[in-house]
Short mmCIF file of C-alpha atoms in Angstrom, two decimals:
data_model
loop_
_atom_site.label_atom_id
_atom_site.label_comp_id
_atom_site.label_asym_id
_atom_site.label_seq_id
_atom_site.Cartn_x
_atom_site.Cartn_y
_atom_site.Cartn_z
CA MET A 1146 16.49 -21.79 -64.01
CA ASN A 1147 14.14 -19.20 -65.63
CA ASN A 1148 14.26 -17.05 -62.49
CA LEU A 1149 18.06 -17.19 -62.43
CA PHE A 1150 18.23 -16.21 -66.12
CA LYS A 1151 15.83 -13.33 -65.52
CA MET A 1152 17.89 -12.15 -62.54
CA GLU A 1153 21.10 -12.34 -64.59
CA THR A 1154 19.48 -10.25 -67.34
CA GLU A 1155 18.26 -7.63 -64.86
CA ILE A 1156 21.73 -7.29 -63.33
CA LEU A 1157 23.38 -6.95 -66.75
CA GLU A 1158 20.87 -4.24 -67.71
CA LEU A 1159 21.53 -2.35 -64.50
CA GLN A 1160 25.30 -2.58 -65.09
CA LYS A 1161 24.85 -0.77 -68.42
CA THR A 1162 23.49 2.28 -66.58
CA ILE A 1163 26.62 2.66 -64.45
CA THR A 1164 29.53 4.83 -65.60
CA SER A 1165 32.45 6.04 -63.49
CA LEU A 1166 31.05 4.01 -60.57
CA ARG A 1167 27.76 5.97 -60.54
CA PHE A 1168 24.43 5.65 -62.29
CA ASN A 1169 24.25 7.90 -65.36
CA SER A 1170 21.34 10.03 -64.21
CA PHE A 1171 22.94 11.22 -60.94
CA LYS A 1172 25.53 14.00 -60.79
CA ASP A 1173 25.14 15.64 -57.34
CA ASN A 1174 27.96 15.38 -54.82
CA TRP A 1175 27.60 13.01 -51.89
CA ILE A 1176 27.14 14.67 -48.48
CA LYS A 1177 29.31 13.86 -45.46
CA ASN A 1178 27.47 13.15 -42.20
CA GLY A 1179 27.78 11.35 -38.90
CA LEU A 1180 25.89 8.08 -38.69
CA GLY A 1181 23.84 9.50 -35.84
CA HIS A 1182 22.66 12.34 -38.07
CA VAL A 1183 20.85 10.00 -40.48
CA CYS A 1184 19.28 7.70 -37.85
CA ILE A 1185 16.34 8.43 -35.59
CA LYS A 1186 17.48 5.71 -33.18
CA ILE A 1187 20.76 3.98 -32.35
CA GLN A 1188 20.28 1.58 -29.46
CA ASP A 1189 22.08 -1.47 -28.10
CA GLY A 1190 20.27 -4.34 -26.43
CA ASN A 1191 19.39 -5.21 -22.87
CA TYR A 1192 22.05 -6.29 -20.39
CA GLY A 1193 22.75 -6.68 -16.69
CA ALA A 1194 19.89 -7.67 -14.39
CA SER A 1195 17.33 -7.22 -17.16
CA TYR A 1196 19.02 -9.73 -19.48
CA PRO A 1197 16.89 -12.90 -19.77
CA LYS A 1198 17.91 -15.65 -17.36
CA ALA A 1199 18.43 -19.17 -18.68
CA GLU A 1200 15.08 -20.36 -17.37
CA GLU A 1201 13.28 -17.47 -19.09
CA PHE A 1202 14.09 -18.66 -22.62
CA VAL A 1203 11.33 -20.68 -24.29
CA GLU A 1204 11.02 -22.88 -27.39
CA LYS A 1205 8.51 -20.59 -29.08
CA GLY A 1206 7.87 -16.93 -28.45
CA ILE A 1207 9.36 -13.54 -29.30
CA PRO A 1208 12.69 -13.70 -31.23
CA PHE A 1209 15.62 -12.62 -29.06
CA LEU A 1210 18.75 -12.07 -31.13
CA THR A 1211 22.36 -12.04 -30.04
CA SER A 1212 25.45 -11.78 -32.25
CA LYS A 1213 25.48 -15.56 -32.83
CA ALA A 1214 22.29 -15.22 -34.92
CA ILE A 1215 24.00 -12.92 -37.46
CA GLY A 1216 26.25 -14.86 -39.81
CA GLY A 1217 29.57 -13.52 -41.08
CA ASP A 1218 27.87 -12.41 -44.29
CA GLY A 1219 25.00 -10.79 -42.41
CA VAL A 1220 22.54 -13.59 -43.17
CA LEU A 1221 20.18 -14.53 -40.35
CA ILE A 1222 21.01 -17.93 -38.84
CA LYS A 1223 17.54 -19.13 -37.89
CA GLU A 1224 18.60 -22.04 -35.73
CA LYS A 1225 20.61 -19.67 -33.51
CA ILE A 1226 17.72 -17.38 -32.65
CA ASP A 1227 16.57 -17.60 -29.02
CA PHE A 1228 13.03 -16.92 -27.87
CA ILE A 1229 11.50 -15.19 -24.85
CA PRO A 1230 7.89 -14.91 -23.62
CA LEU A 1231 5.82 -11.87 -24.62
CA SER A 1232 5.82 -10.66 -21.01
CA LYS A 1233 9.62 -10.61 -20.92
CA HIS A 1234 9.77 -8.86 -24.28
CA GLN A 1235 7.41 -6.16 -23.03
CA SER A 1236 9.62 -5.57 -20.00
CA LEU A 1237 12.71 -5.08 -22.22
CA LYS A 1238 11.44 -1.89 -23.82
CA LYS A 1239 14.53 -0.12 -25.10
CA ALA A 1240 15.47 -2.35 -28.05
CA HIS A 1241 12.26 -3.52 -29.73
CA LEU A 1242 12.98 -4.20 -33.38
CA LYS A 1243 11.06 -2.79 -36.32
CA LEU A 1244 10.97 -3.79 -39.96
CA ASN A 1245 14.03 -2.51 -41.89
CA ASP A 1246 16.17 -1.78 -38.83
CA VAL A 1247 19.87 -2.40 -39.40
CA LEU A 1248 21.67 -4.58 -36.86
CA PHE A 1249 25.32 -3.97 -36.01
CA THR A 1250 27.50 -6.38 -33.99
CA ASN A 1251 29.20 -4.03 -31.56
CA ARG A 1252 31.75 -6.37 -29.91
CA GLY A 1253 33.39 -9.79 -30.06
CA ALA A 1254 35.11 -11.81 -32.75
CA ASN A 1255 32.61 -10.82 -35.45
CA VAL A 1256 32.44 -7.13 -34.54
CA GLY A 1257 31.23 -5.06 -37.48
CA THR A 1258 28.94 -7.72 -38.91
CA VAL A 1259 25.79 -6.12 -40.25
CA GLY A 1260 22.32 -7.69 -40.39
CA PHE A 1261 18.92 -6.49 -41.53
CA VAL A 1262 15.52 -6.84 -39.86
CA THR A 1263 13.02 -8.64 -42.06
CA ALA A 1264 9.36 -9.38 -41.29
CA GLU A 1265 10.39 -12.67 -39.69
CA ILE A 1266 12.09 -10.94 -36.74
CA SER A 1267 10.52 -7.46 -36.89
CA HIS A 1268 8.64 -8.08 -33.62
CA GLY A 1269 11.81 -9.22 -31.82
CA ASN A 1270 14.32 -7.98 -29.28
CA ILE A 1271 18.13 -7.94 -29.01
CA GLY A 1272 20.90 -8.55 -26.53
CA PRO A 1273 23.77 -6.16 -25.71
CA GLN A 1274 26.13 -7.53 -28.40
CA LEU A 1275 23.89 -5.95 -31.06
CA THR A 1276 23.01 -2.36 -31.83
CA LEU A 1277 19.94 -1.44 -33.86
CA LEU A 1278 20.05 1.52 -36.22
CA ARG A 1279 16.71 2.96 -37.36
CA ALA A 1280 17.01 5.11 -40.47
CA ASP A 1281 15.57 8.59 -40.81
CA LEU A 1282 13.61 7.92 -44.00
CA ASN A 1283 13.88 11.59 -45.01
CA GLN A 1284 17.64 11.23 -45.20
CA ILE A 1285 18.64 7.65 -45.84
CA SER A 1286 17.20 4.44 -47.27
CA PRO A 1287 17.40 1.56 -44.76
CA LEU A 1288 18.73 -0.83 -47.42
CA PHE A 1289 21.29 1.73 -48.55
CA LEU A 1290 22.38 2.11 -44.92
CA ARG A 1291 22.85 -1.65 -44.67
CA PHE A 1292 24.99 -1.83 -47.82
CA LEU A 1293 26.95 1.26 -46.79
CA MET A 1294 27.83 -0.34 -43.45
CA ILE A 1295 29.15 -3.53 -45.08
CA SER A 1296 31.17 -1.58 -47.64
CA PRO A 1297 34.97 -1.70 -47.40
CA SER A 1298 35.16 2.06 -46.74
CA PHE A 1299 32.94 1.83 -43.64
CA GLN A 1300 34.55 -1.40 -42.42
CA LYS A 1301 37.99 0.17 -42.80
CA GLN A 1302 36.89 3.05 -40.57
CA LEU A 1303 35.58 0.56 -38.02
CA LYS A 1304 38.75 -1.54 -38.02
CA ALA A 1305 40.86 1.57 -37.49
CA GLN A 1306 39.07 2.07 -34.17
CA ASP A 1307 38.99 -1.61 -33.19
CA SER A 1308 41.76 -2.31 -30.70
CA GLY A 1309 41.42 -6.05 -31.22
CA SER A 1310 40.81 -6.51 -27.51
CA ALA A 1311 38.09 -8.91 -26.40
CA MET A 1312 36.79 -6.04 -24.26
CA ASN A 1313 36.59 -3.61 -27.18
CA PHE A 1314 33.06 -2.26 -27.55
CA PHE A 1315 31.43 0.19 -29.95
CA GLY A 1316 28.87 1.95 -27.80
CA ILE A 1317 26.00 4.13 -28.96
CA GLY A 1318 28.09 7.31 -28.82
CA THR A 1319 30.98 5.87 -30.82
CA THR A 1320 28.66 4.28 -33.36
CA SER A 1321 26.76 7.52 -33.94
CA LYS A 1322 30.02 9.35 -34.77
CA PHE A 1323 31.08 7.09 -37.66
CA LYS A 1324 31.48 9.24 -40.78
CA ILE A 1325 29.48 8.37 -43.89
CA PHE A 1326 28.83 9.86 -47.32
CA THR A 1327 25.31 9.77 -48.77
CA PRO A 1328 23.92 10.72 -52.18
CA SER A 1329 20.35 11.86 -52.86
CA LEU A 1330 17.55 9.53 -51.80
CA PRO A 1331 16.72 8.54 -55.41
CA GLU A 1332 20.36 7.53 -56.00
CA GLN A 1333 20.43 5.67 -52.68
CA GLN A 1334 17.35 3.73 -53.74
CA LYS A 1335 18.87 2.94 -57.13
CA ILE A 1336 22.07 1.63 -55.54
CA ALA A 1337 20.17 -0.37 -52.93
CA SER A 1338 17.90 -1.89 -55.58
CA PHE A 1339 20.88 -2.92 -57.70
CA LEU A 1340 22.76 -4.51 -54.82
CA SER A 1341 19.58 -6.21 -53.61
CA ALA A 1342 19.26 -7.80 -57.05
CA VAL A 1343 22.79 -9.18 -56.67
CA ASP A 1344 21.91 -10.50 -53.20
CA LYS A 1345 18.80 -12.14 -54.59
CA LYS A 1346 20.86 -13.91 -57.22
CA ILE A 1347 23.25 -15.19 -54.53
CA GLN A 1348 20.28 -16.46 -52.50
CA GLN A 1349 18.79 -18.23 -55.53
CA LEU A 1350 22.10 -19.85 -56.43
CA THR A 1351 22.64 -20.90 -52.82
CA ARG A 1352 19.18 -22.47 -52.76
CA LYS A 1353 19.88 -24.25 -56.03
CA LYS A 1354 23.08 -25.67 -54.56
CA GLU A 1355 21.25 -26.83 -51.43
CA LEU A 1356 18.62 -28.60 -53.55
CA LEU A 1357 21.28 -30.34 -55.64
CA GLU A 1358 23.12 -31.47 -52.51
CA SER A 1359 19.87 -32.75 -51.01
CA TYR A 1360 19.04 -34.59 -54.23
CA LYS A 1361 22.51 -36.13 -54.30
CA LYS A 1362 22.17 -37.33 -50.72
CA GLY A 1363 18.77 -38.89 -51.38
CA VAL A 1364 19.74 -40.58 -54.64
CA MET A 1365 22.95 -41.98 -53.10
CA GLN A 1366 20.90 -43.59 -50.36
CA GLN A 1367 18.61 -45.18 -52.94
CA LEU A 1368 21.46 -46.32 -55.18
CA PHE A 1369 23.52 -47.96 -52.46
CA SER A 1370 20.52 -49.60 -50.81
CA GLN A 1371 19.61 -50.87 -54.33
CA GLU A 1372 16.16 -49.28 -54.27
CA ILE A 1373 16.97 -47.98 -57.73
CA ARG A 1374 19.14 -49.83 -60.24
CA PHE A 1375 20.71 -49.13 -63.62
CA LYS A 1376 20.29 -51.37 -66.64
CA ASP A 1377 22.89 -52.38 -69.21
CA GLU A 1378 23.18 -50.95 -72.73
CA VAL A 1379 20.40 -53.17 -74.14
CA GLY A 1380 18.02 -52.61 -71.22
CA ASN A 1381 18.71 -55.80 -69.28
CA ASN A 1382 19.20 -55.96 -65.52
CA PHE A 1383 22.73 -56.14 -64.21
CA PRO A 1384 23.65 -59.12 -61.99
CA GLU A 1385 22.74 -58.98 -58.31
CA TRP A 1386 25.22 -57.23 -56.04
CA GLU A 1387 27.60 -59.58 -54.18
CA GLU A 1388 28.64 -59.31 -50.57
CA LYS A 1389 32.41 -59.13 -50.26
CA LYS A 1390 35.04 -58.15 -47.76
CA LEU A 1391 37.13 -55.22 -48.90
CA GLY A 1392 40.20 -57.41 -48.51
CA GLU A 1393 38.85 -59.69 -51.27
CA LEU A 1394 38.77 -56.80 -53.72
CA ALA A 1395 41.83 -54.79 -52.82
CA THR A 1396 45.43 -54.63 -51.71
CA PHE A 1397 46.46 -52.17 -49.01
CA SER A 1398 49.53 -50.02 -48.51
CA LYS A 1399 50.46 -46.75 -46.87
CA GLY A 1400 51.98 -43.51 -48.05
CA LYS A 1401 55.35 -42.16 -46.99
CA GLY A 1402 55.94 -39.26 -44.63
CA ILE A 1403 55.80 -35.78 -46.16
CA SER A 1404 56.51 -33.07 -43.60
CA LYS A 1405 55.09 -29.55 -43.55
CA ASP A 1406 58.57 -28.31 -44.44
CA ASP A 1407 58.40 -30.38 -47.65
CA ILE A 1408 55.32 -28.45 -48.89
CA LEU A 1409 56.20 -25.68 -51.37
CA GLU A 1410 54.03 -23.38 -53.46
CA ASP A 1411 56.31 -23.85 -56.45
CA GLY A 1412 56.95 -27.55 -55.82
CA LEU A 1413 57.12 -29.92 -58.78
CA ASN A 1414 55.34 -33.00 -57.44
CA PRO A 1415 51.63 -32.92 -56.42
CA CYS A 1416 51.04 -34.42 -53.00
CA ILE A 1417 48.46 -34.98 -50.26
CA ARG A 1418 49.01 -34.99 -46.52
CA TYR A 1419 46.26 -36.69 -44.53
CA GLY A 1420 44.95 -33.61 -42.70
CA GLN A 1421 44.07 -31.93 -45.98
CA LEU A 1422 41.35 -34.50 -46.61
CA TYR A 1423 39.31 -32.98 -43.79
CA THR A 1424 39.62 -29.40 -45.02
CA THR A 1425 39.57 -29.97 -48.80
CA TYR A 1426 37.28 -32.95 -49.02
CA LYS A 1427 35.55 -34.35 -52.10
CA GLU A 1428 34.96 -37.92 -53.19
CA THR A 1429 36.92 -37.21 -56.36
CA ILE A 1430 40.07 -35.10 -56.30
CA GLU A 1431 40.48 -33.66 -59.78
CA HIS A 1432 43.11 -31.14 -58.76
CA THR A 1433 46.21 -31.38 -56.62
CA ILE A 1434 46.15 -30.13 -53.05
CA SER A 1435 49.83 -29.40 -52.30
CA LYS A 1436 53.22 -29.66 -53.98
CA THR A 1437 56.64 -30.85 -52.88
CA ASN A 1438 60.17 -31.00 -54.31
CA VAL A 1439 61.00 -34.27 -52.59
CA PRO A 1440 62.41 -36.50 -55.37
CA LYS A 1441 59.87 -38.93 -56.82
CA LYS A 1442 62.04 -41.95 -56.00
CA LYS A 1443 61.56 -41.12 -52.30
CA LEU A 1444 57.78 -40.79 -52.59
CA VAL A 1445 54.84 -43.18 -52.73
CA LEU A 1446 52.81 -42.27 -55.83
CA SER A 1447 49.18 -43.02 -56.56
CA GLU A 1448 47.81 -44.99 -59.49
CA ALA A 1449 44.65 -43.88 -61.27
CA GLY A 1450 41.59 -45.08 -59.37
CA ASP A 1451 43.31 -45.55 -56.01
CA VAL A 1452 41.08 -44.80 -53.03
CA ILE A 1453 42.63 -43.31 -49.92
CA ILE A 1454 41.35 -43.23 -46.35
CA PRO A 1455 43.20 -41.47 -43.51
CA ALA A 1456 45.10 -43.78 -41.19
CA SER A 1457 44.78 -41.32 -38.30
CA GLY A 1458 42.78 -38.28 -37.33
CA GLU A 1459 41.25 -36.30 -34.51
CA THR A 1460 37.82 -37.98 -34.60
CA GLN A 1461 36.16 -41.09 -35.96
CA ILE A 1462 34.01 -38.90 -38.21
CA ASP A 1463 37.14 -37.36 -39.76
CA ILE A 1464 38.32 -40.78 -40.83
CA ALA A 1465 34.91 -42.05 -41.87
CA THR A 1466 34.03 -39.16 -44.20
CA ALA A 1467 37.29 -38.47 -46.00
CA SER A 1468 37.57 -41.32 -48.54
CA CYS A 1469 38.43 -40.10 -52.03
CA VAL A 1470 39.65 -41.40 -55.38
CA LEU A 1471 42.85 -40.22 -57.06
CA LYS A 1472 44.39 -39.72 -60.44
CA GLU A 1473 47.86 -41.07 -61.25
CA GLY A 1474 51.10 -39.67 -59.89
CA ILE A 1475 50.09 -37.95 -56.65
CA ALA A 1476 52.54 -38.35 -53.76
CA LEU A 1477 50.82 -39.67 -50.64
CA GLY A 1478 51.75 -38.87 -47.04
CA GLY A 1479 52.47 -41.50 -44.41
CA ASP A 1480 49.15 -41.27 -42.58
CA LEU A 1481 47.10 -42.44 -45.57
CA ASN A 1482 45.73 -45.92 -46.29
CA ILE A 1483 45.96 -46.66 -50.02
CA ILE A 1484 43.32 -49.06 -51.37
CA ARG A 1485 44.03 -50.48 -54.84
CA GLY A 1486 42.15 -53.24 -56.61
CA SER A 1487 39.51 -54.58 -58.98
CA PHE A 1488 36.84 -51.90 -58.57
CA ASN A 1489 35.86 -48.53 -59.92
CA GLY A 1490 37.57 -46.11 -57.53
CA VAL A 1491 35.00 -43.35 -57.94
CA PHE A 1492 32.20 -45.78 -57.12
CA LEU A 1493 34.03 -47.07 -54.06
CA ALA A 1494 34.74 -43.58 -52.71
CA TYR A 1495 31.08 -42.61 -53.00
CA TYR A 1496 29.99 -45.94 -51.49
CA LEU A 1497 32.31 -45.71 -48.49
CA ASN A 1498 31.28 -42.14 -47.68
CA ALA A 1499 27.56 -42.57 -48.22
CA HIS A 1500 26.88 -46.10 -47.05
CA LEU A 1501 29.64 -47.29 -44.71
CA LYS A 1502 30.53 -44.22 -42.65
CA THR A 1503 29.27 -45.76 -39.42
CA ASP A 1504 31.00 -49.09 -40.07
CA ILE A 1505 34.33 -47.37 -40.81
CA ALA A 1506 34.02 -45.19 -37.71
CA ARG A 1507 33.49 -48.29 -35.56
CA LEU A 1508 36.68 -49.86 -36.92
CA SER A 1509 38.86 -46.93 -35.87
CA GLN A 1510 40.57 -46.98 -32.48
CA GLY A 1511 42.04 -44.49 -30.04
CA SER A 1512 41.10 -41.53 -27.87
CA SER A 1513 43.20 -38.38 -28.38
CA VAL A 1514 44.34 -39.64 -31.80
CA ILE A 1515 42.15 -42.02 -33.80
CA HIS A 1516 43.82 -44.74 -35.88
CA LEU A 1517 42.54 -46.91 -38.71
CA TYR A 1518 44.62 -49.85 -39.92
CA ALA A 1519 44.62 -51.95 -43.09
CA THR A 1520 43.99 -55.08 -41.02
CA GLN A 1521 40.68 -53.55 -39.93
CA LEU A 1522 39.73 -52.31 -43.38
CA LYS A 1523 40.27 -55.73 -44.93
CA ASN A 1524 37.34 -57.11 -42.95
CA LEU A 1525 34.97 -54.30 -43.93
CA LYS A 1526 31.88 -55.88 -45.53
CA LEU A 1527 30.26 -54.29 -48.55
CA GLU A 1528 27.91 -55.17 -51.36
CA ILE A 1529 29.45 -54.67 -54.76
CA PRO A 1530 27.77 -54.56 -58.19
CA ALA A 1531 29.28 -55.60 -61.51
CA ILE A 1532 32.02 -53.30 -62.75
CA GLU A 1533 29.74 -51.98 -65.51
CA GLU A 1534 27.10 -50.91 -62.98
CA GLN A 1535 29.81 -49.40 -60.78
CA GLN A 1536 30.81 -47.29 -63.77
CA LYS A 1537 27.25 -46.08 -64.39
CA ILE A 1538 26.76 -45.14 -60.74
CA ALA A 1539 30.11 -43.34 -60.67
CA GLU A 1540 29.30 -41.35 -63.82
CA PHE A 1541 25.83 -40.44 -62.56
CA LEU A 1542 27.04 -39.15 -59.19
CA SER A 1543 30.04 -37.38 -60.73
CA ALA A 1544 27.67 -35.53 -63.07
CA ILE A 1545 25.68 -34.27 -60.06
CA ASP A 1546 28.90 -33.15 -58.39
CA LYS A 1547 29.92 -31.24 -61.51
CA LYS A 1548 26.60 -29.39 -61.40
CA ILE A 1549 27.12 -28.59 -57.72
CA GLU A 1550 30.65 -27.36 -58.45
CA ALA A 1551 29.39 -25.19 -61.33
CA VAL A 1552 26.81 -23.54 -59.05
CA SER A 1553 29.48 -23.07 -56.36
CA GLN A 1554 31.63 -21.23 -58.87
CA GLN A 1555 28.67 -19.04 -59.86
CA ILE A 1556 28.12 -18.19 -56.19
CA GLU A 1557 31.80 -17.35 -55.75
CA LYS A 1558 31.84 -15.13 -58.86
CA THR A 1559 28.69 -13.30 -57.78
CA HIS A 1560 30.14 -12.71 -54.32
CA SER A 1561 33.30 -11.31 -55.95
CA PHE A 1562 31.17 -9.10 -58.20
CA LYS A 1563 29.27 -7.77 -55.18
CA LYS A 1564 32.51 -7.18 -53.28
CA GLY A 1565 33.83 -5.14 -56.19
CA LEU A 1566 30.66 -3.06 -56.32
CA LEU A 1567 30.80 -2.33 -52.59
CA GLN A 1568 34.44 -1.32 -53.01
CA GLN A 1569 33.75 1.04 -55.87
CA MET A 1570 30.26 2.47 -55.26
CA PHE A 1571 30.76 3.78 -51.72
CA ILE A 1572 33.05 6.65 -50.78
#
């Protein structure tokens, strides 16, 4: 938390030095150049007969990067890095990476994605889907070059030349001719330092979110296996959990068909269609997902604390990981099982997703379309604590989720802030 606060303070201080989209101390005009003019090397990777064969890749060795290793935001995806032996690396001489090289995806669905060579991969090599750009340090800062190439102005220029064809390719010649504007080196370094601080904040927030999610996963496992227990208000143990069938605790019903044509942006009645649970999934739905103008008398509406599970889906995992609890008055589509009964709905949604995923998946049936019926769910065995302990578990896990959501919003805001800077700071 202290590091995040310090980073926030540094960014706010840097913002104060910016006026009219430039730092106060810099007044010189930016100079127009070709990308090739500010780089001492622009080189794509090895292809054809020299490209490593399948049997030449190894588990450990020299990093060999293709476009799959550069995420959409330019972040290195470590698990998608391939490796080749040193001997193979030495034979592929034209595209050896160096620290602070910029990597540019020159073809494919993610054409234009820009990565940066850190110490971790600075001894590596690349395939033909990537182009390395090595900055002339007398003219351009490598970090500034990276931020310039992800800026909307540069990406707009790239998209104007992208035919959209799967065969479209930005070769060395084309890449070197991209037009750029550069300020003095000191201003470049100031801009790069500022944007790097924003990136660092995003990385710290992302790490914080990952740690919270890992903590939540671990504590859920301990709670639902009863390794850790809550006590009542006076410090006494709650009663032992009882084994029950879900059918002993609940009644089951289904929603009523809501077609895609019934979904309207300005609809009056909040509603959920089953497929949305896979794309907008949380154990607790505190906001509505869609809206419809179908009259309420023709709809099946939720009661507060109802738990829903899809009645059909593409895979068993879809069905087994989409249980959630609802507030009152949400219209439910026909492919949803509605579970209503004497339990805390938030507790049950967490319990089903964390502890009974495999059991629920086994109950579902089908091949191309997977179905899950109330008759199967009724026989689902679970261990259930007293309602008071259910409440405590639900509140505890919901509090963690609120922290995760708060960090997610911080990440989103910081990304938006960075996007605005890239839009405004580069010509």
